[in-house]
Amino acid sequence: MKNKLLLIIIFCFFLKPGISYSLVEIDITRGNLDPLPISVSPFFIDDTSKEKIKKNLDIDNLGLEISKVIENNLRKTGLFDTLNKESFLQKPDIAHLKPRFEDWALIKSQVLITGKVSSKIINEKDYIRIEFKLWDILGAKMVDGFSLTTVPTNWRRVGHKISDKVYERLTGESGYFDTRIIYVAEEGPKTQRVKKLAIMDQDGFNTKYLTLGNELVLTPRFNPTNQMVTYLSYFRNMPRVYLLNIETGKQEVVGDFPGMTFAPRFSPDGKKIIMSLAKDGNSEIWVRNLETNIQEKLTDHPSIDTSPSYSPDGKYITFNSDRSGYQQIYVMRSDGSKVKRISFGKGIYGTPVWSPRGDLIAFTKLHKGKFFIGVMRTDGTGERLLTENFYQEAPSWSPNGRIIIFYRETKTDDKGQGFSAKLWSIDLTGYNERLVSTETDASDPSWSSLLGN
Amino acid sequence: MSLSKILKNAFLVIIFGLIITACATKKSVKTTTETTTETSTTTKAADTQKADPIKKLDALMQGDVYIGSDTVGELASGVPDRVFFATNETILTTASRETLRKQAAWLRQNSDVTVVVEGHADERGTREYNLALGERRANAAKDYLMTYGVSSDRIKVLSYGKERPVDSGSNPLSWSKNRRSVTVKAN
């Protein structure tokens, strides 16, 4: 993105949480049964900074807004019960200095987040400095915190970084808030959908459109550094896999293939793209090395072989094939050898996607006219269906492997009205299913890895 | 797909007509069952159609292949532009082959015309698989045109998967209209 930047810096931890063992801990391997009560105090901001930031960003109280970003992130995990700010007894500045723990215990809060925002000038340019602290109310102590300085327009990302820190500290898992989703924005009637590539923050803000909608685009996927996207474009009615540099906007066709290429994904090291090539009625899986420009065919079967996805160590590929008569999920070594079918349940299976943790494969399943998103182990055992609907597909994992985002389409009525396509997310536990808000209809989501600094 | 295989499959289609359960491959058995289940349990629109005179739907679908003329355009006068497929299938029906023979005859008479055969799928499948399926369908039509004397360099194929439905309904009849390949003049 153009404001790459970004967070300059000074990532100083107040406190190395070595020995201090937080009393509050959340087990996120179960469904959300008992969300943890947490208070996110509005971040304190002094009047001078307030005025300056209002001029810069047209935001009245940035301290309050940042606390809302954090609150929103945490609430949507389903793991936290974010308490109403009106019940808070302490003022933001005093709480940030040192909370009166009894006051927060009184409203049943177990965890408190406080912070402070100030404006700064470095080399005649405006910056903001944001400081945050995480408090354990029952243990009556601070358990984490940091401060960082960045350009004012990055303020939402600071909120996401704080959310990640809180999530990590309280669940023991890495976070997923400072991330983006790339997807296909859709508009218009079902028979003439206009589709554009779009990118937004994980929480639905800062949407940007990357193509104009002049040609059909499908299935965008990030590379590991989130700078490149591979996708299918019907530019000049030649459906081909493309590579797009998000920062420069430069795009190019991937490889030189004698037919339609589709279903692209990056290898975990970002150096290769695997995809399908359809030619003469047969689709095979190919890999193209972006550094050496060598392309190689991995499958050799007269059936449809598509939707390939690498394991996180790059040693295996899972893919979709109808060589048994129906769509099923297969795993092979990344050189194409040792092909093995892993899906054996009732129904047909598609869109396998390897989890970033490596232990699971997410998939779409069609059974008795219903579509399911599910997961299974990489040997095909332990199948679990997370959600069922009229139509849904295209799972993509959050970078910590705890959440799956996908898209869902509604059934139209007799007159063909009532169609919509939306993004949804669901926890690996099968709980906490949520609509992911987008400006337009949306499909084919791909979740980025955590953004860097 | 070889011509002999096409003819053999078509022969089976003729023999068994509506009884798709006896059709050529195991695949059709399965998919037909699933569509049927959907019709009876989940699709209100389909229920309505079922309640309507059954004859009406029978006149439009054979098995789950569309045989009506709604949405069908013309490649040239008297030459239909499209053929229809069963769920997940790429086998050409008797009617499809008749349509394609007409297209081939017209193309032989108009040797300067080139065409694009567009392959399509219904909305009841994953996007990527449907792209492959559309390509397979378009090639089934292309192969047949070639057996009837149209040279391959005059025929391009283009799969749209499920991206360009012609009928926006979510019911078996709409889906049957969308599982199609359409021969379009390219010049």
mmCIF file with all atom_site columns, C-alpha atoms in Angstrom, chain A residues 98-163:
data_model
loop_
_atom_site.group_PDB
_atom_site.id
_atom_site.type_symbol
_atom_site.label_atom_id
_atom_site.label_alt_id
_atom_site.label_comp_id
_atom_site.label_asym_id
_atom_site.label_entity_id
_atom_site.label_seq_id
_atom_site.pdbx_PDB_ins_code
_atom_site.Cartn_x
_atom_site.Cartn_y
_atom_site.Cartn_z
_atom_site.occupancy
_atom_site.B_iso_or_equiv
_atom_site.pdbx_formal_charge
_atom_site.auth_seq_id
_atom_site.auth_comp_id
_atom_site.auth_asym_id
_atom_site.auth_atom_id
_atom_site.pdbx_PDB_model_num
ATOM 1  C CA . LYS A 1 98  ? -2.212  3.697  38.036 1.00 0.00 ? 98  LYS A CA 1
ATOM 2  C CA . PRO A 1 99  ? -5.709  2.310  38.171 1.00 0.00 ? 99  PRO A CA 1
ATOM 3  C CA . ARG A 1 100 ? -7.634  2.031  41.412 1.00 0.00 ? 100 ARG A CA 1
ATOM 4  C CA . PHE A 1 101 ? -8.151  -1.708 41.010 1.00 0.00 ? 101 PHE A CA 1
ATOM 5  C CA . GLU A 1 102 ? -11.164 -1.849 43.365 1.00 0.00 ? 102 GLU A CA 1
ATOM 6  C CA . ASP A 1 103 ? -13.082 0.499  41.070 1.00 0.00 ? 103 ASP A CA 1
ATOM 7  C CA . TRP A 1 104 ? -12.591 -1.827 38.125 1.00 0.00 ? 104 TRP A CA 1
ATOM 8  C CA . ALA A 1 105 ? -13.248 -4.947 40.158 1.00 0.00 ? 105 ALA A CA 1
ATOM 9  C CA . LEU A 1 106 ? -16.502 -3.348 41.235 1.00 0.00 ? 106 LEU A CA 1
ATOM 10 C CA . ILE A 1 107 ? -17.806 -3.423 37.670 1.00 0.00 ? 107 ILE A CA 1
ATOM 11 C CA . LYS A 1 108 ? -16.573 -7.034 37.383 1.00 0.00 ? 108 LYS A CA 1
ATOM 12 C CA . SER A 1 109 ? -13.769 -6.191 35.017 1.00 0.00 ? 109 SER A CA 1
ATOM 13 C CA . GLN A 1 110 ? -10.894 -8.661 35.091 1.00 0.00 ? 110 GLN A CA 1
ATOM 14 C CA . VAL A 1 111 ? -8.657  -6.900 32.635 1.00 0.00 ? 111 VAL A CA 1
ATOM 15 C CA . LEU A 1 112 ? -8.131  -3.213 31.904 1.00 0.00 ? 112 LEU A CA 1
ATOM 16 C CA . ILE A 1 113 ? -6.527  -1.513 28.933 1.00 0.00 ? 113 ILE A CA 1
ATOM 17 C CA . THR A 1 114 ? -5.443  2.117  29.301 1.00 0.00 ? 114 THR A CA 1
ATOM 18 C CA . GLY A 1 115 ? -3.485  4.412  27.051 1.00 0.00 ? 115 GLY A CA 1
ATOM 19 C CA . LYS A 1 116 ? -2.304  7.848  26.148 1.00 0.00 ? 116 LYS A CA 1
ATOM 20 C CA . VAL A 1 117 ? -2.081  9.679  22.832 1.00 0.00 ? 117 VAL A CA 1
ATOM 21 C CA . SER A 1 118 ? 0.064   12.717 22.145 1.00 0.00 ? 118 SER A CA 1
ATOM 22 C CA . SER A 1 119 ? 1.129   14.564 19.042 1.00 0.00 ? 119 SER A CA 1
ATOM 23 C CA . LYS A 1 120 ? 4.800   15.023 18.245 1.00 0.00 ? 120 LYS A CA 1
ATOM 24 C CA . ILE A 1 121 ? 6.849   16.822 15.674 1.00 0.00 ? 121 ILE A CA 1
ATOM 25 C CA . ILE A 1 122 ? 9.875   15.074 14.212 1.00 0.00 ? 122 ILE A CA 1
ATOM 26 C CA . ASN A 1 123 ? 11.812  16.825 11.432 1.00 0.00 ? 123 ASN A CA 1
ATOM 27 C CA . GLU A 1 124 ? 8.959   19.267 11.047 1.00 0.00 ? 124 GLU A CA 1
ATOM 28 C CA . LYS A 1 125 ? 6.509   16.512 10.365 1.00 0.00 ? 125 LYS A CA 1
ATOM 29 C CA . ASP A 1 126 ? 3.546   15.532 12.480 1.00 0.00 ? 126 ASP A CA 1
ATOM 30 C CA . TYR A 1 127 ? 3.567   12.249 14.282 1.00 0.00 ? 127 TYR A CA 1
ATOM 31 C CA . ILE A 1 128 ? 1.514   10.655 16.975 1.00 0.00 ? 128 ILE A CA 1
ATOM 32 C CA . ARG A 1 129 ? 2.858   8.763  19.949 1.00 0.00 ? 129 ARG A CA 1
ATOM 33 C CA . ILE A 1 130 ? 0.631   6.155  21.487 1.00 0.00 ? 130 ILE A CA 1
ATOM 34 C CA . GLU A 1 131 ? 1.272   4.406  24.722 1.00 0.00 ? 131 GLU A CA 1
ATOM 35 C CA . PHE A 1 132 ? -0.727  1.518  26.128 1.00 0.00 ? 132 PHE A CA 1
ATOM 36 C CA . LYS A 1 133 ? -0.821  -0.597 29.267 1.00 0.00 ? 133 LYS A CA 1
ATOM 37 C CA . LEU A 1 134 ? -2.534  -3.867 30.035 1.00 0.00 ? 134 LEU A CA 1
ATOM 38 C CA . TRP A 1 135 ? -3.617  -4.363 33.638 1.00 0.00 ? 135 TRP A CA 1
ATOM 39 C CA . ASP A 1 136 ? -4.623  -7.471 35.529 1.00 0.00 ? 136 ASP A CA 1
ATOM 40 C CA . ILE A 1 137 ? -7.327  -6.285 37.908 1.00 0.00 ? 137 ILE A CA 1
ATOM 41 C CA . LEU A 1 138 ? -7.406  -9.297 40.207 1.00 0.00 ? 138 LEU A CA 1
ATOM 42 C CA . GLY A 1 139 ? -3.649  -9.497 40.392 1.00 0.00 ? 139 GLY A CA 1
ATOM 43 C CA . ALA A 1 140 ? -3.569  -5.702 40.803 1.00 0.00 ? 140 ALA A CA 1
ATOM 44 C CA . LYS A 1 141 ? -0.635  -5.188 38.466 1.00 0.00 ? 141 LYS A CA 1
ATOM 45 C CA . MET A 1 142 ? 0.414   -4.154 35.002 1.00 0.00 ? 142 MET A CA 1
ATOM 46 C CA . VAL A 1 143 ? 1.197   -7.145 32.822 1.00 0.00 ? 143 VAL A CA 1
ATOM 47 C CA . ASP A 1 144 ? 2.178   -5.629 29.491 1.00 0.00 ? 144 ASP A CA 1
ATOM 48 C CA . GLY A 1 145 ? 2.431   -2.480 27.462 1.00 0.00 ? 145 GLY A CA 1
ATOM 49 C CA . PHE A 1 146 ? 4.363   -0.562 24.840 1.00 0.00 ? 146 PHE A CA 1
ATOM 50 C CA . SER A 1 147 ? 4.524   2.754  23.104 1.00 0.00 ? 147 SER A CA 1
ATOM 51 C CA . LEU A 1 148 ? 5.072   3.573  19.490 1.00 0.00 ? 148 LEU A CA 1
ATOM 52 C CA . THR A 1 149 ? 5.280   6.588  17.244 1.00 0.00 ? 149 THR A CA 1
ATOM 53 C CA . THR A 1 150 ? 3.903   6.775  13.738 1.00 0.00 ? 150 THR A CA 1
ATOM 54 C CA . VAL A 1 151 ? 2.308   9.062  11.167 1.00 0.00 ? 151 VAL A CA 1
ATOM 55 C CA . PRO A 1 152 ? -1.193  10.163 12.179 1.00 0.00 ? 152 PRO A CA 1
ATOM 56 C CA . THR A 1 153 ? -2.955  8.289  9.360  1.00 0.00 ? 153 THR A CA 1
ATOM 57 C CA . ASN A 1 154 ? -1.736  5.001  10.824 1.00 0.00 ? 154 ASN A CA 1
ATOM 58 C CA . TRP A 1 155 ? -3.780  5.367  13.962 1.00 0.00 ? 155 TRP A CA 1
ATOM 59 C CA . ARG A 1 156 ? -6.072  2.424  13.267 1.00 0.00 ? 156 ARG A CA 1
ATOM 60 C CA . ARG A 1 157 ? -3.082  0.144  12.767 1.00 0.00 ? 157 ARG A CA 1
ATOM 61 C CA . VAL A 1 158 ? -1.830  1.139  16.203 1.00 0.00 ? 158 VAL A CA 1
ATOM 62 C CA . GLY A 1 159 ? -5.184  0.046  17.584 1.00 0.00 ? 159 GLY A CA 1
ATOM 63 C CA . HIS A 1 160 ? -4.755  -3.280 15.793 1.00 0.00 ? 160 HIS A CA 1
ATOM 64 C CA . LYS A 1 161 ? -1.216  -3.760 17.101 1.00 0.00 ? 161 LYS A CA 1
ATOM 65 C CA . ILE A 1 162 ? -2.411  -3.137 20.643 1.00 0.00 ? 162 ILE A CA 1
ATOM 66 C CA . SER A 1 163 ? -5.254  -5.618 20.081 1.00 0.00 ? 163 SER A CA 1
#
